Amino acid sequence: MPVRNVYARRLTVLTTSAALTVTGLLATAPAAQAAMPTPVSAATARTYLAALTVKAEGSTSGYSRDLFPHWITQSGACNTRETVLKRDGKNVVTDSSCAATSGSWYSEYDGATWTAASDVDIDHMVPLAEAWRSGANSWTTAQRQSFANDLTRPQLIAVTDNVNQAKGDLDPAKWMPSRTAYRCTYVRAWVHVKYHWKLSVDSAEKSALQSALNGC
């Protein structure tokens, strides 16, 4: 065999090997953790807040979570909860029914990291009962379903389950994330969601939002 053909073969093998190595690295590199949609800027949030209707919070009379059909199917076997778990988690593995079997989740509200999906809740940034008292009581069921499964606005986020339960249906005048570094994002998201869905704010809620946004 001519010498130059041997060198050519060696060069081809080395090039192919290098390409496979790079491909392998790309395939095994851990995926970056995603997050909920980015809320509007603080400046835009202040503009939105000024445009919101301010009025006393309504009653929870007639309210039921069942009036906000949630965790609907998003794609294939995946419902909204499972979709957010995959979006907000890191290295999330799911089974054939789309249930998360492994992965890790960082809770922006309290800075905790969890490795079991059962320790994580999907929080509605603007709680369903809060939305009901702010205008959603007059919506159609279809509108309430869209709100409860809104993946386009910063309305859904994976967080520590007992932190979500402590928040309940409280607005920012009564509850804010313990992780202060996240509060600016939190209030920007809250205003973003309320503005898009044309929900009202009460005076204490507006004051708390204004105060927080002024520090952003």
PDB file of C-alpha atoms in Angstrom, residues 62-215:
ATOM      1  CA  GLY A  62     -69.036  30.255  45.001  1.00  0.00           C
ATOM      2  CA  TYR A  63     -65.327  29.581  44.492  1.00  0.00           C
ATOM      3  CA  SER A  64     -64.035  26.084  43.816  1.00  0.00           C
ATOM      4  CA  ARG A  65     -60.777  24.889  42.272  1.00  0.00           C
ATOM      5  CA  ASP A  66     -62.934  22.681  40.057  1.00  0.00           C
ATOM      6  CA  LEU A  67     -64.113  25.868  38.327  1.00  0.00           C
ATOM      7  CA  PHE A  68     -60.519  26.244  37.040  1.00  0.00           C
ATOM      8  CA  PRO A  69     -59.890  22.939  35.224  1.00  0.00           C
ATOM      9  CA  HIS A  70     -56.156  22.475  35.576  1.00  0.00           C
ATOM     10  CA  TRP A  71     -53.395  20.106  34.671  1.00  0.00           C
ATOM     11  CA  ILE A  72     -54.941  19.526  31.273  1.00  0.00           C
ATOM     12  CA  THR A  73     -53.122  17.553  28.577  1.00  0.00           C
ATOM     13  CA  GLN A  74     -50.428  19.628  26.871  1.00  0.00           C
ATOM     14  CA  SER A  75     -48.815  17.135  24.495  1.00  0.00           C
ATOM     15  CA  GLY A  76     -48.834  13.360  24.213  1.00  0.00           C
ATOM     16  CA  ALA A  77     -49.193  11.892  27.705  1.00  0.00           C
ATOM     17  CA  CYS A  78     -47.957  15.065  29.421  1.00  0.00           C
ATOM     18  CA  ASN A  79     -50.275  17.329  31.391  1.00  0.00           C
ATOM     19  CA  THR A  80     -49.505  20.867  32.557  1.00  0.00           C
ATOM     20  CA  ARG A  81     -47.920  19.822  35.873  1.00  0.00           C
ATOM     21  CA  GLU A  82     -45.625  17.329  34.172  1.00  0.00           C
ATOM     22  CA  THR A  83     -44.731  19.857  31.481  1.00  0.00           C
ATOM     23  CA  VAL A  84     -43.680  22.431  34.105  1.00  0.00           C
ATOM     24  CA  LEU A  85     -41.727  19.810  36.082  1.00  0.00           C
ATOM     25  CA  LYS A  86     -39.744  18.984  32.944  1.00  0.00           C
ATOM     26  CA  ARG A  87     -39.303  22.661  32.066  1.00  0.00           C
ATOM     27  CA  ASP A  88     -38.180  23.842  35.498  1.00  0.00           C
ATOM     28  CA  GLY A  89     -36.120  20.806  36.481  1.00  0.00           C
ATOM     29  CA  LYS A  90     -32.625  19.649  35.640  1.00  0.00           C
ATOM     30  CA  ASN A  91     -31.852  16.254  34.073  1.00  0.00           C
ATOM     31  CA  VAL A  92     -35.506  15.229  34.422  1.00  0.00           C
ATOM     32  CA  VAL A  93     -36.282  11.670  33.318  1.00  0.00           C
ATOM     33  CA  THR A  94     -39.887  10.647  32.703  1.00  0.00           C
ATOM     34  CA  ASP A  95     -41.599   7.305  32.209  1.00  0.00           C
ATOM     35  CA  SER A  96     -44.009   6.335  29.427  1.00  0.00           C
ATOM     36  CA  SER A  97     -46.871   8.150  31.173  1.00  0.00           C
ATOM     37  CA  CYS A  98     -44.759  11.348  31.463  1.00  0.00           C
ATOM     38  CA  ALA A  99     -44.348  11.070  35.246  1.00  0.00           C
ATOM     39  CA  ALA A 100     -40.950  12.345  36.450  1.00  0.00           C
ATOM     40  CA  THR A 101     -38.918   9.425  37.809  1.00  0.00           C
ATOM     41  CA  SER A 102     -35.726  11.374  38.526  1.00  0.00           C
ATOM     42  CA  GLY A 103     -34.203  14.828  38.256  1.00  0.00           C
ATOM     43  CA  SER A 104     -33.665  17.835  40.504  1.00  0.00           C
ATOM     44  CA  TRP A 105     -35.671  20.991  41.107  1.00  0.00           C
ATOM     45  CA  TYR A 106     -34.425  24.278  42.540  1.00  0.00           C
ATOM     46  CA  SER A 107     -37.157  26.240  44.308  1.00  0.00           C
ATOM     47  CA  GLU A 108     -36.748  29.948  43.603  1.00  0.00           C
ATOM     48  CA  TYR A 109     -38.970  30.883  46.550  1.00  0.00           C
ATOM     49  CA  ASP A 110     -36.777  29.413  49.297  1.00  0.00           C
ATOM     50  CA  GLY A 111     -33.543  28.264  47.629  1.00  0.00           C
ATOM     51  CA  ALA A 112     -34.107  24.563  48.345  1.00  0.00           C
ATOM     52  CA  THR A 113     -33.234  21.783  45.884  1.00  0.00           C
ATOM     53  CA  TRP A 114     -35.313  18.606  45.644  1.00  0.00           C
ATOM     54  CA  THR A 115     -34.689  15.303  43.889  1.00  0.00           C
ATOM     55  CA  ALA A 116     -38.198  13.854  44.214  1.00  0.00           C
ATOM     56  CA  ALA A 117     -41.038  15.303  42.148  1.00  0.00           C
ATOM     57  CA  SER A 118     -43.380  14.575  45.063  1.00  0.00           C
ATOM     58  CA  ASP A 119     -41.615  17.305  47.060  1.00  0.00           C
ATOM     59  CA  VAL A 120     -42.436  19.895  44.404  1.00  0.00           C
ATOM     60  CA  ASP A 121     -45.683  21.755  43.746  1.00  0.00           C
ATOM     61  CA  ILE A 122     -46.560  23.791  40.679  1.00  0.00           C
ATOM     62  CA  ASP A 123     -47.528  27.191  42.049  1.00  0.00           C
ATOM     63  CA  HIS A 124     -50.002  29.452  40.319  1.00  0.00           C
ATOM     64  CA  MET A 125     -48.190  32.797  40.615  1.00  0.00           C
ATOM     65  CA  VAL A 126     -51.584  34.505  40.956  1.00  0.00           C
ATOM     66  CA  PRO A 127     -53.532  31.883  42.938  1.00  0.00           C
ATOM     67  CA  LEU A 128     -56.830  30.619  41.589  1.00  0.00           C
ATOM     68  CA  ALA A 129     -58.833  31.917  44.569  1.00  0.00           C
ATOM     69  CA  GLU A 130     -57.089  35.306  44.302  1.00  0.00           C
ATOM     70  CA  ALA A 131     -58.013  35.438  40.622  1.00  0.00           C
ATOM     71  CA  TRP A 132     -61.619  34.571  41.512  1.00  0.00           C
ATOM     72  CA  ARG A 133     -61.789  37.478  43.962  1.00  0.00           C
ATOM     73  CA  SER A 134     -60.154  39.785  41.398  1.00  0.00           C
ATOM     74  CA  GLY A 135     -62.516  39.214  38.497  1.00  0.00           C
ATOM     75  CA  ALA A 136     -62.282  35.586  37.370  1.00  0.00           C
ATOM     76  CA  ASN A 137     -65.634  34.869  39.028  1.00  0.00           C
ATOM     77  CA  SER A 138     -67.252  36.384  35.924  1.00  0.00           C
ATOM     78  CA  TRP A 139     -65.176  34.390  33.423  1.00  0.00           C
ATOM     79  CA  THR A 140     -66.305  31.389  31.420  1.00  0.00           C
ATOM     80  CA  THR A 141     -64.971  27.962  32.371  1.00  0.00           C
ATOM     81  CA  ALA A 142     -62.850  28.016  29.206  1.00  0.00           C
ATOM     82  CA  GLN A 143     -61.200  31.288  30.316  1.00  0.00           C
ATOM     83  CA  ARG A 144     -60.529  29.908  33.780  1.00  0.00           C
ATOM     84  CA  GLN A 145     -59.018  26.771  32.263  1.00  0.00           C
ATOM     85  CA  SER A 146     -56.686  28.861  30.090  1.00  0.00           C
ATOM     86  CA  PHE A 147     -55.625  30.881  33.135  1.00  0.00           C
ATOM     87  CA  ALA A 148     -54.984  27.809  35.287  1.00  0.00           C
ATOM     88  CA  ASN A 149     -52.792  26.212  32.608  1.00  0.00           C
ATOM     89  CA  ASP A 150     -51.077  29.338  31.256  1.00  0.00           C
ATOM     90  CA  LEU A 151     -47.589  28.386  30.074  1.00  0.00           C
ATOM     91  CA  THR A 152     -47.108  31.571  28.040  1.00  0.00           C
ATOM     92  CA  ARG A 153     -47.115  34.067  30.908  1.00  0.00           C
ATOM     93  CA  PRO A 154     -45.022  33.721  34.121  1.00  0.00           C
ATOM     94  CA  GLN A 155     -47.956  32.102  35.914  1.00  0.00           C
ATOM     95  CA  LEU A 156     -46.674  28.589  36.695  1.00  0.00           C
ATOM     96  CA  ILE A 157     -43.477  27.678  38.565  1.00  0.00           C
ATOM     97  CA  ALA A 158     -42.143  24.574  40.332  1.00  0.00           C
ATOM     98  CA  VAL A 159     -41.436  25.260  44.020  1.00  0.00           C
ATOM     99  CA  THR A 160     -41.116  23.494  47.385  1.00  0.00           C
ATOM    100  CA  ASP A 161     -44.507  21.982  48.183  1.00  0.00           C
ATOM    101  CA  ASN A 162     -44.892  23.238  51.767  1.00  0.00           C
ATOM    102  CA  VAL A 163     -43.791  26.736  50.723  1.00  0.00           C
ATOM    103  CA  ASN A 164     -46.514  26.750  48.096  1.00  0.00           C
ATOM    104  CA  GLN A 165     -48.993  25.574  50.707  1.00  0.00           C
ATOM    105  CA  ALA A 166     -47.886  28.344  53.091  1.00  0.00           C
ATOM    106  CA  LYS A 167     -48.486  30.906  50.345  1.00  0.00           C
ATOM    107  CA  GLY A 168     -51.977  29.545  49.746  1.00  0.00           C
ATOM    108  CA  ASP A 169     -54.111  32.217  48.077  1.00  0.00           C
ATOM    109  CA  LEU A 170     -52.292  35.203  49.614  1.00  0.00           C
ATOM    110  CA  ASP A 171     -51.316  38.267  47.599  1.00  0.00           C
ATOM    111  CA  PRO A 172     -47.959  40.116  47.945  1.00  0.00           C
ATOM    112  CA  ALA A 173     -49.311  42.335  50.735  1.00  0.00           C
ATOM    113  CA  LYS A 174     -49.549  39.188  52.882  1.00  0.00           C
ATOM    114  CA  TRP A 175     -46.928  36.827  51.468  1.00  0.00           C
ATOM    115  CA  MET A 176     -43.626  37.109  49.600  1.00  0.00           C
ATOM    116  CA  PRO A 177     -40.880  34.538  48.907  1.00  0.00           C
ATOM    117  CA  SER A 178     -38.451  34.151  51.818  1.00  0.00           C
ATOM    118  CA  ARG A 179     -35.601  34.304  49.308  1.00  0.00           C
ATOM    119  CA  THR A 180     -35.330  38.075  48.957  1.00  0.00           C
ATOM    120  CA  ALA A 181     -33.228  37.832  45.777  1.00  0.00           C
ATOM    121  CA  TYR A 182     -36.299  36.514  43.972  1.00  0.00           C
ATOM    122  CA  ARG A 183     -38.828  39.088  45.150  1.00  0.00           C
ATOM    123  CA  CYS A 184     -38.255  41.483  42.268  1.00  0.00           C
ATOM    124  CA  THR A 185     -38.918  38.716  39.743  1.00  0.00           C
ATOM    125  CA  TYR A 186     -41.912  37.596  41.786  1.00  0.00           C
ATOM    126  CA  VAL A 187     -43.693  40.953  41.790  1.00  0.00           C
ATOM    127  CA  ARG A 188     -42.881  41.582  38.122  1.00  0.00           C
ATOM    128  CA  ALA A 189     -44.466  38.214  37.317  1.00  0.00           C
ATOM    129  CA  TRP A 190     -47.485  38.919  39.529  1.00  0.00           C
ATOM    130  CA  VAL A 191     -48.199  42.236  37.807  1.00  0.00           C
ATOM    131  CA  HIS A 192     -47.544  40.742  34.361  1.00  0.00           C
ATOM    132  CA  VAL A 193     -50.153  38.036  34.950  1.00  0.00           C
ATOM    133  CA  LYS A 194     -52.741  40.367  36.492  1.00  0.00           C
ATOM    134  CA  TYR A 195     -52.356  42.858  33.653  1.00  0.00           C
ATOM    135  CA  HIS A 196     -52.665  40.261  30.892  1.00  0.00           C
ATOM    136  CA  TRP A 197     -55.746  38.697  32.438  1.00  0.00           C
ATOM    137  CA  LYS A 198     -57.299  42.072  33.329  1.00  0.00           C
ATOM    138  CA  LEU A 199     -57.593  41.265  37.033  1.00  0.00           C
ATOM    139  CA  SER A 200     -57.982  43.966  39.670  1.00  0.00           C
ATOM    140  CA  VAL A 201     -55.774  44.724  42.681  1.00  0.00           C
ATOM    141  CA  ASP A 202     -56.806  45.928  46.123  1.00  0.00           C
ATOM    142  CA  SER A 203     -55.134  48.974  47.665  1.00  0.00           C
ATOM    143  CA  ALA A 204     -52.870  47.057  50.086  1.00  0.00           C
ATOM    144  CA  GLU A 205     -51.783  44.725  47.293  1.00  0.00           C
ATOM    145  CA  LYS A 206     -50.970  47.664  45.011  1.00  0.00           C
ATOM    146  CA  SER A 207     -48.938  49.398  47.730  1.00  0.00           C
ATOM    147  CA  ALA A 208     -46.926  46.239  48.395  1.00  0.00           C
ATOM    148  CA  LEU A 209     -46.267  45.784  44.669  1.00  0.00           C
ATOM    149  CA  GLN A 210     -45.247  49.423  44.209  1.00  0.00           C
ATOM    150  CA  SER A 211     -42.868  49.241  47.163  1.00  0.00           C
ATOM    151  CA  ALA A 212     -41.246  46.062  45.884  1.00  0.00           C
ATOM    152  CA  LEU A 213     -40.959  47.344  42.315  1.00  0.00           C
ATOM    153  CA  ASN A 214     -39.324  50.559  43.505  1.00  0.00           C
ATOM    154  CA  GLY A 215     -36.520  48.412  44.869  1.00  0.00           C
TER     155      GLY A 215
END
